[in-house]
Short mmCIF file of C-alpha atoms and ligand atoms in Angstrom, two decimals:
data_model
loop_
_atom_site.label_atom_id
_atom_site.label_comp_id
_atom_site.label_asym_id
_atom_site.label_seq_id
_atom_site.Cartn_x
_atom_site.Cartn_y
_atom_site.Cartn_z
CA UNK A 1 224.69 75.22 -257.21
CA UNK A 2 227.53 72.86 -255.61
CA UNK A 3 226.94 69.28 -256.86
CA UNK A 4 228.26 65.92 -256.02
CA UNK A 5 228.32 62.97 -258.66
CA UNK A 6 228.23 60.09 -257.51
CA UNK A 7 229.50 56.14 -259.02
CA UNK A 8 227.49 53.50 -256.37
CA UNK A 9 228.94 50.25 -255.40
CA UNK A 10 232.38 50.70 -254.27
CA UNK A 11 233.48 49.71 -250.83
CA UNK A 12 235.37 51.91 -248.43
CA UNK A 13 238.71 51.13 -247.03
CA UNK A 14 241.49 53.21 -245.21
CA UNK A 15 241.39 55.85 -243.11
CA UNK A 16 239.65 59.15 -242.23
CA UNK A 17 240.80 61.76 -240.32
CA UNK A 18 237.69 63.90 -238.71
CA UNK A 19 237.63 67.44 -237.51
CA UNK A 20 236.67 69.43 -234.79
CA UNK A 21 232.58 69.52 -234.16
CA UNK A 22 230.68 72.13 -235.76
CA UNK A 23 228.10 71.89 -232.38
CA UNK A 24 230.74 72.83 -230.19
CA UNK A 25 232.71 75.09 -232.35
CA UNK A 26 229.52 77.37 -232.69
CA UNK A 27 228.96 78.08 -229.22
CA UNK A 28 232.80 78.29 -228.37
CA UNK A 29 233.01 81.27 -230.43
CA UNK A 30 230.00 82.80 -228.90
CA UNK A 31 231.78 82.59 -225.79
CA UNK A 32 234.88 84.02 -226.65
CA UNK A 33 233.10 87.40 -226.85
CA UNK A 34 233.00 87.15 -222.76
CA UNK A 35 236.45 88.08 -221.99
CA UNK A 36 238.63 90.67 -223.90
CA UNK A 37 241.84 88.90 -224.32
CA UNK A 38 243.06 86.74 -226.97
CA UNK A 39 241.54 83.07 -227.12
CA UNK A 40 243.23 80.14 -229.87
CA UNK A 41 240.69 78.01 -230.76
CA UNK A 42 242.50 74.65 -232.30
CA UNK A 43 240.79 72.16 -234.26
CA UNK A 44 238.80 74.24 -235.83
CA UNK A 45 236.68 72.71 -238.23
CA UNK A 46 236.81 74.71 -241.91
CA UNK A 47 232.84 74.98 -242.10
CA UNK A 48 230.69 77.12 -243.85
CA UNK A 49 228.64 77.37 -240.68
CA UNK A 50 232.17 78.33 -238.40
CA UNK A 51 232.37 81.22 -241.52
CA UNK A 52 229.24 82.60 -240.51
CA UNK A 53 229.56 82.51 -237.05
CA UNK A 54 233.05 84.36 -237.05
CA UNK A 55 231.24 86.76 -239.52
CA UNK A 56 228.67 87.45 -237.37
CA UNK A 57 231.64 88.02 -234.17
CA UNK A 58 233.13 90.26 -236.83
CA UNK A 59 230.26 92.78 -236.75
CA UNK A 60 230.07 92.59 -232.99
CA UNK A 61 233.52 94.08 -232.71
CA UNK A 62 235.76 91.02 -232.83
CA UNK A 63 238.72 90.75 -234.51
CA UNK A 64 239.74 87.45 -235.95
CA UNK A 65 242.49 85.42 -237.92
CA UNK A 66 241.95 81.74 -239.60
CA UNK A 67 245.27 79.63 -239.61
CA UNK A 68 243.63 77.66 -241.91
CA UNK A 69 246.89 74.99 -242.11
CA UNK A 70 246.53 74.18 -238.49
CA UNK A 71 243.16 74.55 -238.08
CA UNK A 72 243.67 77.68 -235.56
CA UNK A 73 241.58 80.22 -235.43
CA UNK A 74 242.73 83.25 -233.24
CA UNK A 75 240.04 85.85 -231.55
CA UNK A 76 239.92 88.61 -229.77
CA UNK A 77 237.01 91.08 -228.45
CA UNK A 78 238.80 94.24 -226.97
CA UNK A 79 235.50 96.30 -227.63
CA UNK A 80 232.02 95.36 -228.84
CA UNK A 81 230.54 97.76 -231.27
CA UNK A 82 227.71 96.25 -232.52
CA UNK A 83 225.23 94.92 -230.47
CA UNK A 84 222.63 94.49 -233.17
CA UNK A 85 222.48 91.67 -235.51
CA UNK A 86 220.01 91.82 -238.14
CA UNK A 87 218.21 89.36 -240.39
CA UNK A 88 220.93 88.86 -242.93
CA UNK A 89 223.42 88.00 -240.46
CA UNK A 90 221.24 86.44 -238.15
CA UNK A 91 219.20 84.29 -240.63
CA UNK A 92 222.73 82.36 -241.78
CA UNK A 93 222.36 79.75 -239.11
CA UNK A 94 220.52 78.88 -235.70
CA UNK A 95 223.72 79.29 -233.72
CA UNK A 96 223.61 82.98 -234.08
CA UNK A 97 221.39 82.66 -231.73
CA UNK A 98 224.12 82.10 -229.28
CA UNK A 99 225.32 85.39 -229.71
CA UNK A 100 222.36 86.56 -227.35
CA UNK A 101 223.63 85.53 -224.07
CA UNK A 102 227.35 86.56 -224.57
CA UNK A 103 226.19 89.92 -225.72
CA UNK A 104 223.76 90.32 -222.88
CA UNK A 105 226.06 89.00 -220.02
CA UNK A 106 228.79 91.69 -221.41
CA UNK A 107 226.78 94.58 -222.96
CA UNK A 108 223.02 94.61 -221.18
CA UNK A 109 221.31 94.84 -224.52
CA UNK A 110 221.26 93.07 -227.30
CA UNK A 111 219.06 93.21 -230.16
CA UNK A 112 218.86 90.43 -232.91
CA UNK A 113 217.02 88.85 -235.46
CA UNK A 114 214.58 85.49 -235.18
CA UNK A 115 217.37 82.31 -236.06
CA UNK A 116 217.91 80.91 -239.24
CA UNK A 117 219.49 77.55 -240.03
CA UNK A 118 218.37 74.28 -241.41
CA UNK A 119 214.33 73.96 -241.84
CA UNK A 120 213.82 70.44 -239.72
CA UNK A 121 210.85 71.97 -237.49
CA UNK A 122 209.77 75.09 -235.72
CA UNK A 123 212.70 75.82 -233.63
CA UNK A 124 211.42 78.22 -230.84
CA UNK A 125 213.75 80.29 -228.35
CA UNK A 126 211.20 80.33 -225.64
CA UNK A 127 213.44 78.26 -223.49
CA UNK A 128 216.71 80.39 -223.75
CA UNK A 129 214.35 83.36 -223.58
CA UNK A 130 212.72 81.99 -220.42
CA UNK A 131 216.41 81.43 -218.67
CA UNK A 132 217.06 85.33 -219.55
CA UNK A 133 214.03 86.36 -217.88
CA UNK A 134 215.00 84.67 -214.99
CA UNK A 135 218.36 86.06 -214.62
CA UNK A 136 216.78 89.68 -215.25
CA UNK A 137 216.32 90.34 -218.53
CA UNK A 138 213.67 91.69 -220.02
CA UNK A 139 212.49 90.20 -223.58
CA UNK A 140 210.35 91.71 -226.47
CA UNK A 141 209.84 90.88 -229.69
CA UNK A 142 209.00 92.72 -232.49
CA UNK A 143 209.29 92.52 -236.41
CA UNK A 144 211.34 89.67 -236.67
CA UNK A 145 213.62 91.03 -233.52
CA UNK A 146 214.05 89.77 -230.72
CA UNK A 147 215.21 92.83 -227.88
CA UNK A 148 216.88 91.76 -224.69
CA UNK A 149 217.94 94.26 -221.91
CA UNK A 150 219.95 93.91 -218.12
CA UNK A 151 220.57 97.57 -217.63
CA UNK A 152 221.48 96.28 -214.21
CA UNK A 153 223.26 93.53 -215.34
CA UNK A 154 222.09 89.68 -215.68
CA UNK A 155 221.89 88.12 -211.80
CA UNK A 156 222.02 84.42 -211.37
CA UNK A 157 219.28 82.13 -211.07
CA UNK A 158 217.37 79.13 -210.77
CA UNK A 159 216.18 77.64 -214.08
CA UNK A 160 214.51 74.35 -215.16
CA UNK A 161 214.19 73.71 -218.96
CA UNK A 162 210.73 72.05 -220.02
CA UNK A 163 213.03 69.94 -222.29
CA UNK A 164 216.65 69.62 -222.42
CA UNK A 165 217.31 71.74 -224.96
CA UNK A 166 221.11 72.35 -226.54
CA UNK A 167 221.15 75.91 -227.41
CA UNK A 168 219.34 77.21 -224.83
CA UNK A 169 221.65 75.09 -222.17
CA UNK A 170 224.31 76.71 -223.63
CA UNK A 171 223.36 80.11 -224.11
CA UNK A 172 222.03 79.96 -220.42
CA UNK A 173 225.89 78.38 -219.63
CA UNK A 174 227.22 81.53 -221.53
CA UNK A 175 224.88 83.92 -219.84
CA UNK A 176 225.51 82.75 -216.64
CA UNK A 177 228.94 82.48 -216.79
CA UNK A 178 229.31 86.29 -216.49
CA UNK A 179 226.17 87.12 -214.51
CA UNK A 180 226.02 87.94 -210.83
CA UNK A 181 225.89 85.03 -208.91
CA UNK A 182 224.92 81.64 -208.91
CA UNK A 183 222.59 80.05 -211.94
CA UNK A 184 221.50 76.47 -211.57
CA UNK A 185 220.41 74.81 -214.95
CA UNK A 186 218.09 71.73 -214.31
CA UNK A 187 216.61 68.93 -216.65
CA UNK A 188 219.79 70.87 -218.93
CA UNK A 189 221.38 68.55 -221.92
CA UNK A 190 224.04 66.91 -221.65
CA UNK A 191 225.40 66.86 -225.41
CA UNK A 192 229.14 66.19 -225.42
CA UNK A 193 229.27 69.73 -227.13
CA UNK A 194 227.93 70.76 -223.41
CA UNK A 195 230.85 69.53 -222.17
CA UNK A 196 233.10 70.97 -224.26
CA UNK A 197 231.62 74.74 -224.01
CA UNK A 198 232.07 74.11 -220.05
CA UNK A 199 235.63 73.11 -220.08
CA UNK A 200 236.47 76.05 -222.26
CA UNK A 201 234.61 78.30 -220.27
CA UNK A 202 236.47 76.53 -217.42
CA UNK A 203 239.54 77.41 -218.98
CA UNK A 204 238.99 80.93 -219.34
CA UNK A 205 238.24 80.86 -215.46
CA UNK A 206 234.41 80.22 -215.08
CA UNK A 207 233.11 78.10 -212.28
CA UNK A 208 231.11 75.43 -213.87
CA UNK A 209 230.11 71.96 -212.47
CA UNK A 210 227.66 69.73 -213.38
CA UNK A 211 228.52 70.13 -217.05
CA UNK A 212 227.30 66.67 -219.01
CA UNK A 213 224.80 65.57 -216.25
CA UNK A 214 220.91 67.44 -215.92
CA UNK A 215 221.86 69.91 -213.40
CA UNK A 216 224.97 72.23 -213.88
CA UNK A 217 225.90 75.38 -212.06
CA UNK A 218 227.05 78.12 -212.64
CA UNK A 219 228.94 80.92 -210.24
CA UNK A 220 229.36 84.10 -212.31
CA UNK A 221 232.61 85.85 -212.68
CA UNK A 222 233.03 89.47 -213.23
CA UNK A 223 236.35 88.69 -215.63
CA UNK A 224 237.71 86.06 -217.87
CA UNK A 225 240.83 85.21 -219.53
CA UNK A 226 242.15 84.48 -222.98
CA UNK A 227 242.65 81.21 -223.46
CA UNK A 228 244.19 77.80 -225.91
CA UNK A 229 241.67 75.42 -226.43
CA UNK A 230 241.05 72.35 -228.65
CA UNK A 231 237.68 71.85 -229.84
CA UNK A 232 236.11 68.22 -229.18
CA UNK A 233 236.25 65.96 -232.06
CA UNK A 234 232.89 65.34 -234.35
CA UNK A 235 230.68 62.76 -233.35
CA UNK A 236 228.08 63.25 -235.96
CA UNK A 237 230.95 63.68 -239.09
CA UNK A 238 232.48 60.27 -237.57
CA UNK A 239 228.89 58.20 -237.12
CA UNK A 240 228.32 59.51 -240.78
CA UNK A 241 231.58 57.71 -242.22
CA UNK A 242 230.43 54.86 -239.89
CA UNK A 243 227.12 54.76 -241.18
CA UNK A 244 227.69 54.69 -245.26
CA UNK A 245 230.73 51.90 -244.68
CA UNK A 246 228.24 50.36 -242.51
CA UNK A 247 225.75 50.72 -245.87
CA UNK A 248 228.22 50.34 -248.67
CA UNK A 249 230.33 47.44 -247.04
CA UNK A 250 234.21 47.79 -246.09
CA UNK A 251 236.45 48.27 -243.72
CA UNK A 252 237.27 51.89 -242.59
CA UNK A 253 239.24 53.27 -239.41
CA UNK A 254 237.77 56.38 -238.40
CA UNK A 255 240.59 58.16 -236.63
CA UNK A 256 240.90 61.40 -233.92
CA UNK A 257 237.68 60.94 -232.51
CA UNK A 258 236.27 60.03 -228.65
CA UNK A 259 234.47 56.68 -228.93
CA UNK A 260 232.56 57.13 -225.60
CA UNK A 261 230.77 59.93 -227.49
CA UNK A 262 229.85 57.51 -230.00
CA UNK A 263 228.37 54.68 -228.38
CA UNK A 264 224.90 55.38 -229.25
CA UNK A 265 225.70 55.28 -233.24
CA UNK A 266 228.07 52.04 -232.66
CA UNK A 267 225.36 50.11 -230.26
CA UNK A 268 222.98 50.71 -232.98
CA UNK A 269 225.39 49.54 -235.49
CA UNK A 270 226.41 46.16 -234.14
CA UNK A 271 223.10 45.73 -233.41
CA UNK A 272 222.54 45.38 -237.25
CA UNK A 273 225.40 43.18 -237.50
CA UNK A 274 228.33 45.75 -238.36
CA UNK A 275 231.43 45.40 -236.46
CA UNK A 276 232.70 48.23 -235.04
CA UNK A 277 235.86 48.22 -233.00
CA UNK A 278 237.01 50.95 -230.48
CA UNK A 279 240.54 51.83 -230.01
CA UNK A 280 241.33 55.01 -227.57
CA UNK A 281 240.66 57.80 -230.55
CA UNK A 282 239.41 55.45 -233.49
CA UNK A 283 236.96 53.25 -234.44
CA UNK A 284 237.14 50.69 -237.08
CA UNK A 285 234.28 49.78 -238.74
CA UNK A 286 233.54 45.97 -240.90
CA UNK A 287 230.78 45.61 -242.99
CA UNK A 288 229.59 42.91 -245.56
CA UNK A 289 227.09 46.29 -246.94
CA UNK A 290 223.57 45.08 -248.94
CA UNK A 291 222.29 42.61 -247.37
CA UNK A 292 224.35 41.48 -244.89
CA UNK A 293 222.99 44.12 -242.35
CA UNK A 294 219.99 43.53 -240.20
CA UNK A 295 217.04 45.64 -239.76
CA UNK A 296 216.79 47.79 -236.65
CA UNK A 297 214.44 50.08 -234.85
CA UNK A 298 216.71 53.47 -234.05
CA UNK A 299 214.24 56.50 -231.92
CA UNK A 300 215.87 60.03 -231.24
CA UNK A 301 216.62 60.84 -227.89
CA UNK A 302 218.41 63.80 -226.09
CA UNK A 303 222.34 62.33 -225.35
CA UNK A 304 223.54 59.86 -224.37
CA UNK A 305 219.92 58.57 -226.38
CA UNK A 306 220.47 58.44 -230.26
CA UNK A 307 221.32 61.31 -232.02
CA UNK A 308 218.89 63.38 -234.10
CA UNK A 309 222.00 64.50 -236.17
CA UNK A 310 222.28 60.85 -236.89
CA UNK A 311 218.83 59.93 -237.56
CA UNK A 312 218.84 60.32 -241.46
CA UNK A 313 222.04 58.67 -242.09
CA UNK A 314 220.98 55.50 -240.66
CA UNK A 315 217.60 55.54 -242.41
CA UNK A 316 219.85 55.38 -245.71
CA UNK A 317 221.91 52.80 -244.64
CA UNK A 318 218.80 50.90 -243.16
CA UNK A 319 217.62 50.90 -246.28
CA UNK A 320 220.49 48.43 -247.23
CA UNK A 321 219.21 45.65 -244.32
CA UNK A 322 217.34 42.43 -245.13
CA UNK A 323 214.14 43.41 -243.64
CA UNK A 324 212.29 46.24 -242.21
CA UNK A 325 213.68 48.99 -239.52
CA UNK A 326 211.73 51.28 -238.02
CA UNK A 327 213.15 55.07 -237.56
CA UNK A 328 211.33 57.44 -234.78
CA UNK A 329 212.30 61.06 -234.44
CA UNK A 330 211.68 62.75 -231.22
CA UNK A 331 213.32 66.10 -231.34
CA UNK A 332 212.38 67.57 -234.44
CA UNK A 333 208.83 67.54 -235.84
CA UNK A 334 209.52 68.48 -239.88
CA UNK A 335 212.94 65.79 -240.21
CA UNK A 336 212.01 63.25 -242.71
CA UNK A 337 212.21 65.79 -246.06
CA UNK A 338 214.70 63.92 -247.81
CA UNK A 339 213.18 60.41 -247.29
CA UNK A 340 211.14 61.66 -251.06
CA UNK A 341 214.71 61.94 -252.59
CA UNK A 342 215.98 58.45 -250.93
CA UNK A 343 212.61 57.13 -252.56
CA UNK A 344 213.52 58.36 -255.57
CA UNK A 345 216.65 56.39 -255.33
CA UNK A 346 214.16 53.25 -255.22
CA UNK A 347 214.22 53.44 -251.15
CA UNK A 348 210.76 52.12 -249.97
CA UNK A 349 210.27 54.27 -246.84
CA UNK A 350 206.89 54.97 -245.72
CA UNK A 351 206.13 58.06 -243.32
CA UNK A 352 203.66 57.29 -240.87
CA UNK A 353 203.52 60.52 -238.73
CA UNK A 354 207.27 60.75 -236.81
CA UNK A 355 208.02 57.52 -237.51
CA UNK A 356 210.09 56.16 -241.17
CA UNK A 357 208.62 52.19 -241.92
CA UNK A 358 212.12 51.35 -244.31
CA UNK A 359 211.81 48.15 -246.26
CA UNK A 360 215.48 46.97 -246.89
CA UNK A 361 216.58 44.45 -249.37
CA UNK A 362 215.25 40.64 -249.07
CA UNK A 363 217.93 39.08 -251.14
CA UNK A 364 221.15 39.93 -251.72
CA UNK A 365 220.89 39.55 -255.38
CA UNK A 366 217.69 41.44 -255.70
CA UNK A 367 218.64 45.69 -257.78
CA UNK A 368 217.93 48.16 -255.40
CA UNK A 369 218.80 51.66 -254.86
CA UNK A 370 219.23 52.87 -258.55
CA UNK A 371 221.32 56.47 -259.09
CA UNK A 372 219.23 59.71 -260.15
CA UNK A 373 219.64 63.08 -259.25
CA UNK A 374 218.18 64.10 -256.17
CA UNK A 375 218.34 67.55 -254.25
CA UNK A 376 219.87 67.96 -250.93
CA UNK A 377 217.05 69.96 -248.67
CA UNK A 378 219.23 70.18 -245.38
CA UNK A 379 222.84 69.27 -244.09
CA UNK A 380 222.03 65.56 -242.51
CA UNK A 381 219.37 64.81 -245.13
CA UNK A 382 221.64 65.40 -247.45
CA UNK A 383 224.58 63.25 -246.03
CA UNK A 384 221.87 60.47 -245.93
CA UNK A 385 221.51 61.12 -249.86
CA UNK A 386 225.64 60.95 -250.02
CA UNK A 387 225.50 57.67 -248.21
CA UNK A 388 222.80 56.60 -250.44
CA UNK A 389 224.29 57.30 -253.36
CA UNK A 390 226.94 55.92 -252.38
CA UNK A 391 225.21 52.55 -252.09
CA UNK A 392 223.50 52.69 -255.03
CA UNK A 393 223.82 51.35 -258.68
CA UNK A 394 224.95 53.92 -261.26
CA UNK A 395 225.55 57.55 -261.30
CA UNK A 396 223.63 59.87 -259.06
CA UNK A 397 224.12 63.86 -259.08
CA UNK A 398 223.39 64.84 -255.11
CA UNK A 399 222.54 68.81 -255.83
CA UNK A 400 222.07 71.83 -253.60
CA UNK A 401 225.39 70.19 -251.40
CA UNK A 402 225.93 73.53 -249.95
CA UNK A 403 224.19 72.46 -247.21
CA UNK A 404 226.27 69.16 -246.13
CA UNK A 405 229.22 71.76 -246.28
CA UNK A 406 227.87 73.73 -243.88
CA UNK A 407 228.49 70.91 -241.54
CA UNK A 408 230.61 68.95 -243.17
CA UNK A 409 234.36 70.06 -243.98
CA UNK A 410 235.35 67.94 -247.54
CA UNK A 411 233.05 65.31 -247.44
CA UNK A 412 233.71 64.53 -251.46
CA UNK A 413 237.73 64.43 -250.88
CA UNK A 414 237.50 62.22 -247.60
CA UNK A 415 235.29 59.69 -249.23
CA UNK A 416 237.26 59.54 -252.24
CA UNK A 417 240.27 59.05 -250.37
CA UNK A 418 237.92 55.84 -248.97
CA UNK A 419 238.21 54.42 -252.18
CA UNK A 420 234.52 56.37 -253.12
CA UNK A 421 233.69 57.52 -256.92
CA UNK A 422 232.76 60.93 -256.12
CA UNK A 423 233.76 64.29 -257.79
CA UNK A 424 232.24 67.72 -256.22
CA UNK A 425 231.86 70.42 -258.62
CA UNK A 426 229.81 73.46 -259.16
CA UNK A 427 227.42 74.08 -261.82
CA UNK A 428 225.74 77.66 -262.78
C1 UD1 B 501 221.39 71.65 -231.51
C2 UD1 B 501 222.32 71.27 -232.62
C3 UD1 B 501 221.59 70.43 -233.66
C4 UD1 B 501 220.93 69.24 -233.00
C5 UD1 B 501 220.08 69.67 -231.82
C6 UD1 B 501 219.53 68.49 -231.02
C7 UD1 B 501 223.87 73.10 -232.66
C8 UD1 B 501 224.40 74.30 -233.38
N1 UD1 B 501 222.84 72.48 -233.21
O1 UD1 B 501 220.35 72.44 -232.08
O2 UD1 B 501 222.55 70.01 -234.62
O3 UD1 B 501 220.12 68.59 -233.94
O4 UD1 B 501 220.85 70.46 -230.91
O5 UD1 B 501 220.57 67.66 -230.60
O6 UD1 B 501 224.39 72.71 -231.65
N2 UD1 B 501 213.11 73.78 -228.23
C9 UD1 B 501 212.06 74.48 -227.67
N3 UD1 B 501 212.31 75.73 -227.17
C10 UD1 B 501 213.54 76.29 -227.20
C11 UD1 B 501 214.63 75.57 -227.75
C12 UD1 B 501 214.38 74.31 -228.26
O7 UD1 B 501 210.95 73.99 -227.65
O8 UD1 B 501 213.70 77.42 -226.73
C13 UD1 B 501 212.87 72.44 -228.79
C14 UD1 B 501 213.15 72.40 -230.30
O9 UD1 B 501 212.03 72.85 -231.04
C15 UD1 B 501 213.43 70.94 -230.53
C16 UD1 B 501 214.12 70.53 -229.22
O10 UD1 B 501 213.81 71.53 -228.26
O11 UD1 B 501 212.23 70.25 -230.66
C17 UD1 B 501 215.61 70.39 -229.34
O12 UD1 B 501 216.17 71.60 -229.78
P1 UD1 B 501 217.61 72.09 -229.29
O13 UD1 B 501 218.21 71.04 -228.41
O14 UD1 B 501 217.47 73.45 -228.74
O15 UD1 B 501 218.41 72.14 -230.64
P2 UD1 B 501 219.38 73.27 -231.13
O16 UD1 B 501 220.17 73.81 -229.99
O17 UD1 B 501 218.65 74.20 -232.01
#
């Protein structure tokens, strides 16, 4: 078990560099299976989840090389020989998922087991299965398996998504990309992470427009190129540095990132009195910490609304505010499971069906958060717990951290280059 310990109470000052976003990096290697050239993927975040992804491509037929320095990582798919993913592969994360379209759109068949990933709700595929249908597939599902097969090839389509959902806008994108055709996506999301699959598809010579609005299309194209991108920076590793120097007080300049993607997370923050400043890649955030932040209701929202993958964070800095916020989660139905371990910090959150009642501090002077050890249960959970920590008084052991690094690439080094009291070690 990977463990972080934890010293409360220091402020955070300096800088942080973040990475390349896990949410785009995901689908971007999906979509390099689609053309049989070399593609260099730059900024690269090193991820557990970007491991299992390129593991996955590996047993599809790709071959693959980390520049691990540079943050490169080179790919190529010459031949797929595996169009079959089972459960161990599959079960590593929910992107694998993604894996479906590309290896439909190229191969006519794919066969691969139900998604794994973090356990923050039910997670259905109907939608991506319901754009595959449309564009000629046929589905069935068996065992665990889910069986797809175009043994005349995907065609494009017209599909509207009951709810603008990520994965299956992208593995629609991905799908479409080398169907027959022309595939219009409607009510589809509009996630930054969109944006970014489009323009690398773009740059391997797809037709896309539309890409970060509802509506995007899509005119297929029977080849594609190799290609150089650079992923789009993190927005949800940057509004998680912003949110614990929001909680622990400080002054931090997040650097490489694109604040227009992270306007939701800095409204919300100088809403409860944190500064936040925007510069053309960086944002520098001010904070007085306990106490001097103000209570504020935050609800879930596809983008540009407030992010899910933020939603946890700022219930643990919120419970640094003078008063009471009020947290509402929209997208997932099962995402509160760590507010138990923030309570056992000495958090007073109360659940009242998708909606976190946090009681902050009164008074400044008043003990609050007190450390313990607590258990990580998922990745943004347990950066909430981090942040916590982080704000608390004494030493808290954060366990089960394997699953903040599966989104989160040295989260114990960059905070303790903030000026944190954090060590990460593993335990047996
Ligand atoms: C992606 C992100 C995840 C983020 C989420 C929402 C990746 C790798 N993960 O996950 O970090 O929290 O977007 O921003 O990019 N739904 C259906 N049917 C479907 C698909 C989804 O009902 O076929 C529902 C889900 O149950 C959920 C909602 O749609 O309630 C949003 O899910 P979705 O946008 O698909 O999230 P992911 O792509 O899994």
């Amino acid at each position: 078990m990977n463990i972080y310990k934890i010293n409360g109470g220091r402020t955070l000052r300096g800088s942080v560099e973040i990475d390349g976003a896990k949410n785009a990096a995901l689908p971007i290697i999906a979509a390099s299976l689609l053309t049989k050239d070399v593609c260099l993927l730059g900024n690269m975040p090193k991820l557990k989840d970007v491991d299992n992804m390129l593991l996955i491509a590996g047993h599809i037929g790709s071959n693959f090389d980390c520049d691990i320095t540079n943050s490169i990582v080179r790919i190529e798919t010459s031949k797929i020989i595996n169009s079959e993913i089972g459960y161990n592969l599959a079960a590593k994360l929910r992107a694998s998922f993604l894996f479906a379209g590309a290896l439909l759109a190229v191969n006519g068949y794919v066969k691969i087991a139900m998604p794994g990933g973090c356990d923050i709700g039910l997670r259905p595929i109907d939608l991506h299965l319901k754009g595959f249908n449309l564009m000629g597939a046929e589905a069935v599902k068996d065992g665990g398996f889910v069986t797809l097969n175009a043994p005349m090839g995907l065609h494009g389509a017209e599909v509207y998504l009951d709810f603008p959902s990520v994965g299956a806008t992208e593995n629609i994108m991905i799908a479409a990309t080398a169907a027959a055709g022309k595939t219009t996506i409607k009510n589809a999301a509009a996630e930054p992470e969109i944006v970014d699959l489009a323009n690398y598809l773009c740059e391997m010579g797809a037709d896309i427009v539309g890409a970060g609005s509802d509506t995007i299309e899509i005119k297929g194209k029977k080849q594609l190129r190799g290609t150089i991108y650079n992923i789009v920076p993190d927005r949800i590793e940057a509004g998680t540095f912003m949110a614990a120097a929001g909680a622990v007080g400080g002054d931090i300049t997040v650097k490489k990132v694109n604040p227009v993607h992270l306007e939701p997370v800095t409204l919300k923050l100088r809403e409860a009195g944190i500064t936040v400043e925007e510069g053309s890649d960086f944002v520098r955030v001010i904070s007085g910490g306990r106490g001097s932040v103000r209570p504020i209701d935050i609800r879930t929202l596809p983008y540009p609304g407030f992010p899910t993958d933020m939603q946890a964070q700022m219930t643990a800095l919120l419970t640094q505010a003078n008063g009471t916020s009020l947290i509402t989660e929209t997208i997932f139905e099962n995402r509160f499971q760590y507010v138990g371990e923030l309570n056992r910090l000495g958090a007073v959150i109360k659940l009242n069906e998708r909606t976190a009642v946090v009681s902050g501090v009164e008074k400044k002077e008043k003990p609050f958060l007190t450390g313990t050890a607590v258990e990580a249960t998922d990745l943004r959970g347990g950066a909430a717990l981090v942040i916590a920590a982080l704000s608390a008084k004494g030493e808290t052991r954060v366990c089960n951290t394997e699953f903040i690094e599966r989104g989160y690439s040295d989260l114990a080094g960059k905070l303790s280059l903030l000026g944190a009291d954090i060590i990460s070690y593993r335990e047996c």
